[in-house]
Amino acid sequence: MSAINQFQERKRMVARKVQQLRLRVTELDELATAVDSLVESPQIAGHINDEAIDMVEAMLNLDSENQGLIVIQQTLLSKRSSFASIEREREIYRLRESDAAIARTLYMLNEAGRILRRRQAAEKLNLAEMEFYLKDLAWAHMLVGVVSTVAQGQKVQAKGDYLRAHAYFKRAHQVAVQTSSNDERKNELVNEINNLMHNKAKYLSLRFMPESQPSEHEKNDQTESEAPL
């Protein structure tokens, strides 16, 4: 193979590698945004974003004059500053409307855990931090299933189908009990789901399920119905 052909083949190989890495960077960027709305620790998204930044830097080592990569790098560096702000406003929303959406969300949480473990192995994250974040991810993993299933139960309960509602609440109870999360709040969550199952409550508390709270009108109606005659 001539020197020219070798050069052209190398360029094609570099271009393919860069394209693969760019797709992965896009996935990481989307993952950071998605996970940020699922977990309590605001720093987790920042570590995922840092993983994307490292990948762009690796691509620039292969193709240092690629203007598209430079723009992506600048965008990610700007996001790094945003993610680093612990006081930034965030909305936690774990409710998913379908089993497919739940499965996709759980996959993203698992992927976030793999990234954290990889960064810790590369000494870019200390062990104590990683363990703290993994505990947070496990808690979010459980709540995605619990909250989404409870919401389905509340939906059919509102239509008067109390038997199906009980089945959904029982399923949510199983998710909570069988999870590997060792969060100290789990027992309180299980007790609240028990109250739903036995019709002692209509909602999970705000700390567990802010996504589906009663409106003020519903609260007033409930208060009036519970008032003594």
PDB file of C-alpha atoms in Angstrom:
ATOM      1  CA  MET A   1       0.000   0.000   0.000  1.00  0.00           C
ATOM      2  CA  SER A   2       1.378   3.387  -0.994  1.00  0.00           C
ATOM      3  CA  ALA A   3       2.010   6.131   1.560  1.00  0.00           C
ATOM      4  CA  ILE A   4      -0.922   8.114   0.122  1.00  0.00           C
ATOM      5  CA  ASN A   5      -3.278   5.150   0.461  1.00  0.00           C
ATOM      6  CA  GLN A   6      -2.083   4.538   4.009  1.00  0.00           C
ATOM      7  CA  PHE A   7      -2.722   8.173   4.871  1.00  0.00           C
ATOM      8  CA  GLN A   8      -6.213   8.080   3.384  1.00  0.00           C
ATOM      9  CA  GLU A   9      -7.039   4.815   5.178  1.00  0.00           C
ATOM     10  CA  ARG A  10      -5.870   6.293   8.482  1.00  0.00           C
ATOM     11  CA  LYS A  11      -8.059   9.351   7.911  1.00  0.00           C
ATOM     12  CA  ARG A  12     -11.055   7.097   7.273  1.00  0.00           C
ATOM     13  CA  MET A  13     -10.332   5.101  10.438  1.00  0.00           C
ATOM     14  CA  VAL A  14      -9.994   8.271  12.505  1.00  0.00           C
ATOM     15  CA  ALA A  15     -13.232   9.658  11.015  1.00  0.00           C
ATOM     16  CA  ARG A  16     -15.114   6.448  11.900  1.00  0.00           C
ATOM     17  CA  LYS A  17     -13.719   6.457  15.420  1.00  0.00           C
ATOM     18  CA  VAL A  18     -14.589  10.110  15.931  1.00  0.00           C
ATOM     19  CA  GLN A  19     -18.129   9.526  14.647  1.00  0.00           C
ATOM     20  CA  GLN A  20     -18.617   6.644  17.099  1.00  0.00           C
ATOM     21  CA  LEU A  21     -17.333   8.745  19.970  1.00  0.00           C
ATOM     22  CA  ARG A  22     -19.550  11.684  18.974  1.00  0.00           C
ATOM     23  CA  LEU A  23     -22.609   9.449  19.155  1.00  0.00           C
ATOM     24  CA  ARG A  24     -21.530   8.327  22.608  1.00  0.00           C
ATOM     25  CA  VAL A  25     -21.008  11.934  23.708  1.00  0.00           C
ATOM     26  CA  THR A  26     -24.546  12.757  22.565  1.00  0.00           C
ATOM     27  CA  GLU A  27     -25.845   9.820  24.612  1.00  0.00           C
ATOM     28  CA  LEU A  28     -23.923  11.003  27.673  1.00  0.00           C
ATOM     29  CA  ASP A  29     -25.207  14.542  27.269  1.00  0.00           C
ATOM     30  CA  GLU A  30     -28.806  13.296  27.162  1.00  0.00           C
ATOM     31  CA  LEU A  31     -28.125  10.937  30.068  1.00  0.00           C
ATOM     32  CA  ALA A  32     -26.804  13.741  32.278  1.00  0.00           C
ATOM     33  CA  THR A  33     -29.953  15.803  31.702  1.00  0.00           C
ATOM     34  CA  ALA A  34     -32.278  12.847  32.280  1.00  0.00           C
ATOM     35  CA  VAL A  35     -30.563  11.586  35.438  1.00  0.00           C
ATOM     36  CA  ASP A  36     -30.472  15.104  36.887  1.00  0.00           C
ATOM     37  CA  SER A  37     -34.274  15.017  37.161  1.00  0.00           C
ATOM     38  CA  LEU A  38     -34.279  11.613  38.861  1.00  0.00           C
ATOM     39  CA  VAL A  39     -31.721  11.802  41.668  1.00  0.00           C
ATOM     40  CA  GLU A  40     -31.347  13.972  44.729  1.00  0.00           C
ATOM     41  CA  SER A  41     -27.590  14.555  44.358  1.00  0.00           C
ATOM     42  CA  PRO A  42     -27.032  17.394  41.861  1.00  0.00           C
ATOM     43  CA  GLN A  43     -23.394  16.364  41.390  1.00  0.00           C
ATOM     44  CA  ILE A  44     -24.164  13.082  39.585  1.00  0.00           C
ATOM     45  CA  ALA A  45     -25.088  14.809  36.339  1.00  0.00           C
ATOM     46  CA  GLY A  46     -21.831  16.742  36.558  1.00  0.00           C
ATOM     47  CA  HIS A  47     -19.792  13.550  36.685  1.00  0.00           C
ATOM     48  CA  ILE A  48     -21.617  12.189  33.629  1.00  0.00           C
ATOM     49  CA  ASN A  49     -20.952  15.485  31.845  1.00  0.00           C
ATOM     50  CA  ASP A  50     -17.271  15.204  32.819  1.00  0.00           C
ATOM     51  CA  GLU A  51     -17.193  11.755  31.222  1.00  0.00           C
ATOM     52  CA  ALA A  52     -18.442  13.341  28.000  1.00  0.00           C
ATOM     53  CA  ILE A  53     -15.809  16.095  28.249  1.00  0.00           C
ATOM     54  CA  ASP A  54     -13.049  13.487  28.647  1.00  0.00           C
ATOM     55  CA  MET A  55     -14.346  11.709  25.558  1.00  0.00           C
ATOM     56  CA  VAL A  56     -14.317  14.906  23.494  1.00  0.00           C
ATOM     57  CA  GLU A  57     -10.745  15.563  24.595  1.00  0.00           C
ATOM     58  CA  ALA A  58      -9.828  12.068  23.393  1.00  0.00           C
ATOM     59  CA  MET A  59     -11.448  12.835  20.038  1.00  0.00           C
ATOM     60  CA  LEU A  60      -9.550  16.103  19.749  1.00  0.00           C
ATOM     61  CA  ASN A  61      -6.338  14.139  20.228  1.00  0.00           C
ATOM     62  CA  LEU A  62      -7.313  12.262  17.065  1.00  0.00           C
ATOM     63  CA  ASP A  63      -8.617  15.270  15.145  1.00  0.00           C
ATOM     64  CA  SER A  64      -7.380  18.475  16.772  1.00  0.00           C
ATOM     65  CA  GLU A  65      -8.696  20.821  14.071  1.00  0.00           C
ATOM     66  CA  ASN A  66     -12.274  19.540  14.047  1.00  0.00           C
ATOM     67  CA  GLN A  67     -14.334  22.690  14.642  1.00  0.00           C
ATOM     68  CA  GLY A  68     -17.467  20.704  15.432  1.00  0.00           C
ATOM     69  CA  LEU A  69     -15.687  18.970  18.292  1.00  0.00           C
ATOM     70  CA  ILE A  70     -14.386  22.261  19.613  1.00  0.00           C
ATOM     71  CA  VAL A  71     -17.930  23.647  19.717  1.00  0.00           C
ATOM     72  CA  ILE A  72     -19.161  20.509  21.527  1.00  0.00           C
ATOM     73  CA  GLN A  73     -16.318  20.843  24.017  1.00  0.00           C
ATOM     74  CA  GLN A  74     -17.205  24.465  24.740  1.00  0.00           C
ATOM     75  CA  THR A  75     -20.867  23.557  25.238  1.00  0.00           C
ATOM     76  CA  LEU A  76     -20.012  20.755  27.671  1.00  0.00           C
ATOM     77  CA  LEU A  77     -17.594  22.977  29.586  1.00  0.00           C
ATOM     78  CA  SER A  78     -20.379  25.543  29.951  1.00  0.00           C
ATOM     79  CA  LYS A  79     -22.670  22.822  31.288  1.00  0.00           C
ATOM     80  CA  ARG A  80     -19.950  21.796  33.741  1.00  0.00           C
ATOM     81  CA  SER A  81     -20.224  25.208  35.389  1.00  0.00           C
ATOM     82  CA  SER A  82     -23.999  24.873  35.557  1.00  0.00           C
ATOM     83  CA  PHE A  83     -23.911  21.351  37.009  1.00  0.00           C
ATOM     84  CA  ALA A  84     -21.336  22.442  39.586  1.00  0.00           C
ATOM     85  CA  SER A  85     -23.843  24.856  41.138  1.00  0.00           C
ATOM     86  CA  ILE A  86     -25.450  22.930  43.997  1.00  0.00           C
ATOM     87  CA  GLU A  87     -27.977  25.721  44.550  1.00  0.00           C
ATOM     88  CA  ARG A  88     -29.354  25.579  40.995  1.00  0.00           C
ATOM     89  CA  GLU A  89     -33.069  24.951  40.624  1.00  0.00           C
ATOM     90  CA  ARG A  90     -34.024  21.387  39.766  1.00  0.00           C
ATOM     91  CA  GLU A  91     -37.320  19.552  39.476  1.00  0.00           C
ATOM     92  CA  ILE A  92     -37.336  15.904  40.486  1.00  0.00           C
ATOM     93  CA  TYR A  93     -39.810  13.962  38.367  1.00  0.00           C
ATOM     94  CA  ARG A  94     -39.727  10.159  38.439  1.00  0.00           C
ATOM     95  CA  LEU A  95     -43.249   9.283  37.290  1.00  0.00           C
ATOM     96  CA  ARG A  96     -43.358   7.284  34.044  1.00  0.00           C
ATOM     97  CA  GLU A  97     -46.519   6.499  32.115  1.00  0.00           C
ATOM     98  CA  SER A  98     -45.679   3.064  30.702  1.00  0.00           C
ATOM     99  CA  ASP A  99     -43.670  -0.050  31.481  1.00  0.00           C
ATOM    100  CA  ALA A 100     -41.411   0.724  28.510  1.00  0.00           C
ATOM    101  CA  ALA A 101     -40.698   4.209  29.865  1.00  0.00           C
ATOM    102  CA  ILE A 102     -39.984   2.755  33.321  1.00  0.00           C
ATOM    103  CA  ALA A 103     -37.560   0.223  31.810  1.00  0.00           C
ATOM    104  CA  ARG A 104     -35.784   2.946  29.832  1.00  0.00           C
ATOM    105  CA  THR A 105     -35.422   5.119  32.925  1.00  0.00           C
ATOM    106  CA  LEU A 106     -34.091   2.262  35.030  1.00  0.00           C
ATOM    107  CA  TYR A 107     -31.555   1.520  32.293  1.00  0.00           C
ATOM    108  CA  MET A 108     -30.351   5.130  32.426  1.00  0.00           C
ATOM    109  CA  LEU A 109     -29.911   4.961  36.195  1.00  0.00           C
ATOM    110  CA  ASN A 110     -27.936   1.732  35.833  1.00  0.00           C
ATOM    111  CA  GLU A 111     -25.809   3.332  33.118  1.00  0.00           C
ATOM    112  CA  ALA A 112     -25.102   6.290  35.412  1.00  0.00           C
ATOM    113  CA  GLY A 113     -23.892   3.817  38.029  1.00  0.00           C
ATOM    114  CA  ARG A 114     -21.541   2.161  35.539  1.00  0.00           C
ATOM    115  CA  ILE A 115     -20.072   5.536  34.606  1.00  0.00           C
ATOM    116  CA  LEU A 116     -19.463   6.427  38.245  1.00  0.00           C
ATOM    117  CA  ARG A 117     -17.746   3.093  38.869  1.00  0.00           C
ATOM    118  CA  ARG A 118     -15.569   3.565  35.803  1.00  0.00           C
ATOM    119  CA  ARG A 119     -14.563   7.060  36.886  1.00  0.00           C
ATOM    120  CA  GLN A 120     -13.758   5.828  40.375  1.00  0.00           C
ATOM    121  CA  ALA A 121     -11.591   3.042  38.918  1.00  0.00           C
ATOM    122  CA  ALA A 122      -9.792   5.715  36.879  1.00  0.00           C
ATOM    123  CA  GLU A 123      -9.248   7.704  40.106  1.00  0.00           C
ATOM    124  CA  LYS A 124     -11.431  10.560  38.892  1.00  0.00           C
ATOM    125  CA  LEU A 125     -13.852  10.035  41.774  1.00  0.00           C
ATOM    126  CA  ASN A 126     -13.068   8.938  45.311  1.00  0.00           C
ATOM    127  CA  LEU A 127     -14.596   5.786  46.779  1.00  0.00           C
ATOM    128  CA  ALA A 128     -16.718   7.500  49.457  1.00  0.00           C
ATOM    129  CA  GLU A 129     -18.304   9.826  46.888  1.00  0.00           C
ATOM    130  CA  MET A 130     -19.032   6.964  44.534  1.00  0.00           C
ATOM    131  CA  GLU A 131     -20.721   4.912  47.251  1.00  0.00           C
ATOM    132  CA  PHE A 132     -22.843   7.901  48.283  1.00  0.00           C
ATOM    133  CA  TYR A 133     -23.959   8.510  44.698  1.00  0.00           C
ATOM    134  CA  LEU A 134     -24.654   4.825  44.087  1.00  0.00           C
ATOM    135  CA  LYS A 135     -26.923   4.813  47.137  1.00  0.00           C
ATOM    136  CA  ASP A 136     -28.773   7.793  45.669  1.00  0.00           C
ATOM    137  CA  LEU A 137     -29.110   6.024  42.314  1.00  0.00           C
ATOM    138  CA  ALA A 138     -30.484   2.899  44.028  1.00  0.00           C
ATOM    139  CA  TRP A 139     -33.066   5.008  45.859  1.00  0.00           C
ATOM    140  CA  ALA A 140     -34.124   6.706  42.626  1.00  0.00           C
ATOM    141  CA  HIS A 141     -34.234   3.321  40.882  1.00  0.00           C
ATOM    142  CA  MET A 142     -36.730   2.083  43.453  1.00  0.00           C
ATOM    143  CA  LEU A 143     -38.827   5.250  43.472  1.00  0.00           C
ATOM    144  CA  VAL A 144     -39.250   5.267  39.694  1.00  0.00           C
ATOM    145  CA  GLY A 145     -40.990   1.900  39.946  1.00  0.00           C
ATOM    146  CA  VAL A 146     -42.928   2.749  43.100  1.00  0.00           C
ATOM    147  CA  VAL A 147     -44.120   6.198  42.056  1.00  0.00           C
ATOM    148  CA  SER A 148     -45.102   5.125  38.543  1.00  0.00           C
ATOM    149  CA  THR A 149     -47.040   2.110  39.822  1.00  0.00           C
ATOM    150  CA  VAL A 150     -48.778   4.109  42.566  1.00  0.00           C
ATOM    151  CA  ALA A 151     -49.799   6.695  39.956  1.00  0.00           C
ATOM    152  CA  GLN A 152     -51.413   3.936  37.874  1.00  0.00           C
ATOM    153  CA  GLY A 153     -53.283   2.777  40.969  1.00  0.00           C
ATOM    154  CA  GLN A 154     -54.469   6.298  41.732  1.00  0.00           C
ATOM    155  CA  LYS A 155     -55.689   6.681  38.157  1.00  0.00           C
ATOM    156  CA  VAL A 156     -57.933   3.606  38.266  1.00  0.00           C
ATOM    157  CA  GLN A 157     -59.007   4.390  41.835  1.00  0.00           C
ATOM    158  CA  ALA A 158     -60.284   7.766  40.642  1.00  0.00           C
ATOM    159  CA  LYS A 159     -62.539   5.826  38.259  1.00  0.00           C
ATOM    160  CA  GLY A 160     -63.913   3.763  41.137  1.00  0.00           C
ATOM    161  CA  ASP A 161     -61.983   0.591  40.324  1.00  0.00           C
ATOM    162  CA  TYR A 162     -60.705  -0.078  43.830  1.00  0.00           C
ATOM    163  CA  LEU A 163     -59.816  -3.715  43.150  1.00  0.00           C
ATOM    164  CA  ARG A 164     -57.360  -2.836  40.383  1.00  0.00           C
ATOM    165  CA  ALA A 165     -56.069   0.078  42.425  1.00  0.00           C
ATOM    166  CA  HIS A 166     -55.275  -2.295  45.290  1.00  0.00           C
ATOM    167  CA  ALA A 167     -53.411  -4.561  42.854  1.00  0.00           C
ATOM    168  CA  TYR A 168     -51.264  -1.639  41.679  1.00  0.00           C
ATOM    169  CA  PHE A 169     -50.546  -0.556  45.248  1.00  0.00           C
ATOM    170  CA  LYS A 170     -49.610  -4.132  46.149  1.00  0.00           C
ATOM    171  CA  ARG A 171     -47.243  -4.227  43.191  1.00  0.00           C
ATOM    172  CA  ALA A 172     -45.656  -0.957  44.330  1.00  0.00           C
ATOM    173  CA  HIS A 173     -45.283  -2.472  47.800  1.00  0.00           C
ATOM    174  CA  GLN A 174     -43.443  -5.457  46.321  1.00  0.00           C
ATOM    175  CA  VAL A 175     -41.096  -3.176  44.372  1.00  0.00           C
ATOM    176  CA  ALA A 176     -40.223  -1.293  47.564  1.00  0.00           C
ATOM    177  CA  VAL A 177     -39.765  -4.389  49.717  1.00  0.00           C
ATOM    178  CA  GLN A 178     -37.718  -6.345  47.180  1.00  0.00           C
ATOM    179  CA  THR A 179     -35.356  -3.520  46.211  1.00  0.00           C
ATOM    180  CA  SER A 180     -31.692  -3.711  47.125  1.00  0.00           C
ATOM    181  CA  SER A 181     -31.720  -0.127  48.391  1.00  0.00           C
ATOM    182  CA  ASN A 182     -30.687   0.111  52.028  1.00  0.00           C
ATOM    183  CA  ASP A 183     -31.886   3.690  52.418  1.00  0.00           C
ATOM    184  CA  GLU A 184     -33.156   4.374  55.919  1.00  0.00           C
ATOM    185  CA  ARG A 185     -36.305   5.945  54.459  1.00  0.00           C
ATOM    186  CA  LYS A 186     -37.483   2.693  52.901  1.00  0.00           C
ATOM    187  CA  ASN A 187     -39.452   1.504  55.933  1.00  0.00           C
ATOM    188  CA  GLU A 188     -41.386   4.775  56.017  1.00  0.00           C
ATOM    189  CA  LEU A 189     -42.159   4.429  52.313  1.00  0.00           C
ATOM    190  CA  VAL A 190     -43.378   0.851  52.784  1.00  0.00           C
ATOM    191  CA  ASN A 191     -45.656   2.001  55.624  1.00  0.00           C
ATOM    192  CA  GLU A 192     -47.150   4.709  53.426  1.00  0.00           C
ATOM    193  CA  ILE A 193     -47.832   2.206  50.638  1.00  0.00           C
ATOM    194  CA  ASN A 194     -49.510  -0.033  53.232  1.00  0.00           C
ATOM    195  CA  ASN A 195     -51.815   2.865  54.041  1.00  0.00           C
ATOM    196  CA  LEU A 196     -52.735   3.134  50.362  1.00  0.00           C
ATOM    197  CA  MET A 197     -53.440  -0.584  50.192  1.00  0.00           C
ATOM    198  CA  HIS A 198     -55.723  -0.428  53.214  1.00  0.00           C
ATOM    199  CA  ASN A 199     -57.453   2.773  52.105  1.00  0.00           C
ATOM    200  CA  LYS A 200     -56.020   4.780  55.017  1.00  0.00           C
ATOM    201  CA  ALA A 201     -54.525   7.352  52.641  1.00  0.00           C
ATOM    202  CA  LYS A 202     -55.028   8.524  49.078  1.00  0.00           C
ATOM    203  CA  TYR A 203     -51.535   9.795  48.371  1.00  0.00           C
ATOM    204  CA  LEU A 204     -47.927   9.188  49.225  1.00  0.00           C
ATOM    205  CA  SER A 205     -46.344  12.054  51.121  1.00  0.00           C
ATOM    206  CA  LEU A 206     -44.673  14.911  49.288  1.00  0.00           C
ATOM    207  CA  ARG A 207     -41.180  13.681  50.184  1.00  0.00           C
ATOM    208  CA  PHE A 208     -41.764  10.440  48.296  1.00  0.00           C
ATOM    209  CA  MET A 209     -44.095  11.494  45.497  1.00  0.00           C
ATOM    210  CA  PRO A 210     -44.230  15.200  44.669  1.00  0.00           C
ATOM    211  CA  GLU A 211     -45.260  14.289  41.097  1.00  0.00           C
ATOM    212  CA  SER A 212     -48.871  13.428  41.915  1.00  0.00           C
ATOM    213  CA  GLN A 213     -50.195  15.508  44.765  1.00  0.00           C
ATOM    214  CA  PRO A 214     -53.874  16.463  45.145  1.00  0.00           C
ATOM    215  CA  SER A 215     -54.927  19.874  43.973  1.00  0.00           C
ATOM    216  CA  GLU A 216     -56.163  22.372  46.549  1.00  0.00           C
ATOM    217  CA  HIS A 217     -59.716  21.674  45.392  1.00  0.00           C
ATOM    218  CA  GLU A 218     -59.247  17.942  45.984  1.00  0.00           C
ATOM    219  CA  LYS A 219     -57.705  18.608  49.383  1.00  0.00           C
ATOM    220  CA  ASN A 220     -60.692  20.754  50.382  1.00  0.00           C
ATOM    221  CA  ASP A 221     -63.117  18.089  49.191  1.00  0.00           C
ATOM    222  CA  GLN A 222     -61.236  15.445  51.176  1.00  0.00           C
ATOM    223  CA  THR A 223     -61.209  17.628  54.297  1.00  0.00           C
ATOM    224  CA  GLU A 224     -64.938  18.267  54.013  1.00  0.00           C
ATOM    225  CA  SER A 225     -65.684  14.579  53.535  1.00  0.00           C
ATOM    226  CA  GLU A 226     -63.662  13.720  56.629  1.00  0.00           C
ATOM    227  CA  ALA A 227     -65.264  16.451  58.782  1.00  0.00           C
ATOM    228  CA  PRO A 228     -67.729  15.211  61.443  1.00  0.00           C
ATOM    229  CA  LEU A 229     -71.421  15.581  60.636  1.00  0.00           C
TER     230      LEU A 229
END
